[in-house]
Short mmCIF file of C-alpha atoms in Angstrom, two decimals:
data_model
loop_
_atom_site.label_atom_id
_atom_site.label_comp_id
_atom_site.label_asym_id
_atom_site.label_seq_id
_atom_site.Cartn_x
_atom_site.Cartn_y
_atom_site.Cartn_z
CA UNK A 1 -21.22 13.57 -2.80
CA UNK A 2 -21.35 13.56 0.93
CA UNK A 3 -18.87 10.69 1.34
CA UNK A 4 -15.28 10.36 0.21
CA UNK A 5 -15.43 8.39 -3.04
CA UNK A 6 -19.06 7.55 -2.50
CA UNK A 7 -20.60 4.71 -0.55
CA UNK A 8 -19.37 1.94 -2.86
CA UNK A 9 -16.21 3.64 -4.11
CA UNK A 10 -15.30 4.99 -7.52
CA UNK A 11 -16.76 3.71 -10.75
CA UNK A 12 -14.65 3.43 -13.89
CA UNK A 13 -16.78 4.39 -16.88
CA UNK A 14 -15.73 5.40 -20.40
CA UNK A 15 -16.33 9.04 -21.25
CA UNK A 16 -16.43 10.27 -17.64
CA UNK A 17 -13.76 12.14 -15.73
CA UNK A 18 -14.25 13.01 -12.10
CA UNK A 19 -12.14 13.70 -9.07
CA UNK A 20 -12.41 13.79 -5.31
CA UNK A 21 -11.70 17.21 -3.88
CA UNK A 22 -9.62 15.51 -1.18
CA UNK A 23 -7.55 12.51 -2.16
CA UNK A 24 -4.76 10.38 -0.78
CA UNK A 25 -1.84 10.50 -3.19
CA UNK A 26 0.64 9.01 -0.75
CA UNK A 27 2.78 6.04 -1.75
CA UNK A 28 0.97 2.70 -1.66
CA UNK A 29 2.48 0.32 0.90
CA UNK A 30 2.37 -3.27 -0.37
CA UNK A 31 4.66 -4.70 2.34
CA UNK A 32 1.77 -6.58 3.92
CA UNK A 33 0.35 -7.98 0.68
CA UNK A 34 -0.46 -11.69 0.88
CA UNK A 35 0.57 -13.59 -2.28
CA UNK A 36 -1.70 -16.45 -3.42
CA UNK A 37 -4.20 -15.63 -0.67
CA UNK A 38 -7.72 -14.25 -0.82
CA UNK A 39 -9.90 -12.50 1.74
CA UNK A 40 -13.27 -14.28 1.42
CA UNK A 41 -16.57 -12.37 1.53
CA UNK A 42 -17.27 -8.88 2.85
CA UNK A 43 -17.25 -7.41 -0.70
CA UNK A 44 -18.33 -3.83 -1.27
CA UNK A 45 -17.91 -4.10 -5.04
CA UNK A 46 -15.47 -5.29 -7.70
CA UNK A 47 -13.93 -3.56 -10.68
CA UNK A 48 -11.18 -4.04 -13.27
CA UNK A 49 -7.84 -2.28 -12.59
CA UNK A 50 -4.23 -2.65 -13.77
CA UNK A 51 -2.63 -4.12 -10.64
CA UNK A 52 -2.74 -4.46 -6.86
CA UNK A 53 -1.45 -0.91 -6.38
CA UNK A 54 -4.34 0.50 -8.44
CA UNK A 55 -6.73 -1.70 -6.45
CA UNK A 56 -5.46 -0.22 -3.17
CA UNK A 57 -5.85 3.30 -4.60
CA UNK A 58 -9.49 2.53 -5.46
CA UNK A 59 -10.02 1.26 -1.93
CA UNK A 60 -8.64 4.50 -0.51
CA UNK A 61 -11.37 6.36 -2.42
CA UNK A 62 -14.20 4.25 -0.98
CA UNK A 63 -15.62 5.36 2.35
CA UNK A 64 -16.17 1.84 3.69
CA UNK A 65 -13.16 0.02 2.19
CA UNK A 66 -10.66 -1.51 4.64
CA UNK A 67 -8.98 -4.23 2.53
CA UNK A 68 -8.73 -5.64 -0.99
CA UNK A 69 -8.25 -8.86 -2.91
CA UNK A 70 -6.89 -8.66 -6.47
CA UNK A 71 -7.17 -11.53 -8.99
CA UNK A 72 -4.19 -11.30 -11.33
CA UNK A 73 -5.69 -13.39 -14.18
CA UNK A 74 -8.68 -11.09 -14.81
CA UNK A 75 -7.33 -7.92 -13.10
CA UNK A 76 -10.44 -7.92 -10.94
CA UNK A 77 -10.19 -5.85 -7.76
CA UNK A 78 -12.47 -6.72 -4.85
CA UNK A 79 -13.02 -3.90 -2.36
CA UNK A 80 -13.72 -5.28 1.14
CA UNK A 81 -15.53 -3.71 4.10
CA UNK A 82 -13.48 -5.33 6.88
CA UNK A 83 -9.90 -5.92 7.91
CA UNK A 84 -8.98 -9.59 7.82
CA UNK A 85 -7.10 -11.54 10.47
CA UNK A 86 -4.56 -14.24 9.58
CA UNK A 87 -7.00 -17.09 10.38
CA UNK A 88 -9.60 -15.74 7.92
CA UNK A 89 -7.30 -15.79 4.88
CA UNK A 90 -7.95 -18.49 2.24
CA UNK A 91 -5.24 -19.88 -0.02
CA UNK A 92 -6.06 -18.90 -3.62
CA UNK A 93 -3.61 -19.08 -6.54
CA UNK A 94 -3.11 -15.82 -8.48
CA UNK A 95 -4.73 -13.66 -5.79
CA UNK A 96 -3.05 -10.87 -3.87
CA UNK A 97 -4.74 -9.42 -0.78
CA UNK A 98 -3.95 -6.74 1.77
CA UNK A 99 -5.50 -4.74 4.57
CA UNK A 100 -5.13 -0.99 4.09
CA UNK A 101 -3.79 -0.58 7.63
CA UNK A 102 -1.14 -3.21 8.10
#
């Protein structure tokens, strides 16, 4: 692939194992995570992951990803293509959201 993680980010699919040749294994910083808040719109894609930390790791592997929203009830991770400002955040129970650069 010519882009880190591909255009839309990694895909989780049974029976496949793949790896980026360059990856960010640094500690995930969740200090700026917004509890019970969602970043509306600007989705690149969504996928099922274990938790917010795994969601952020998926975002790191997507070329265009700048932020995430994670829905705790379904474990759905929404990769976003923009950083969100405080006035754009929407109150949403059971969501956690964060910009990658906070």
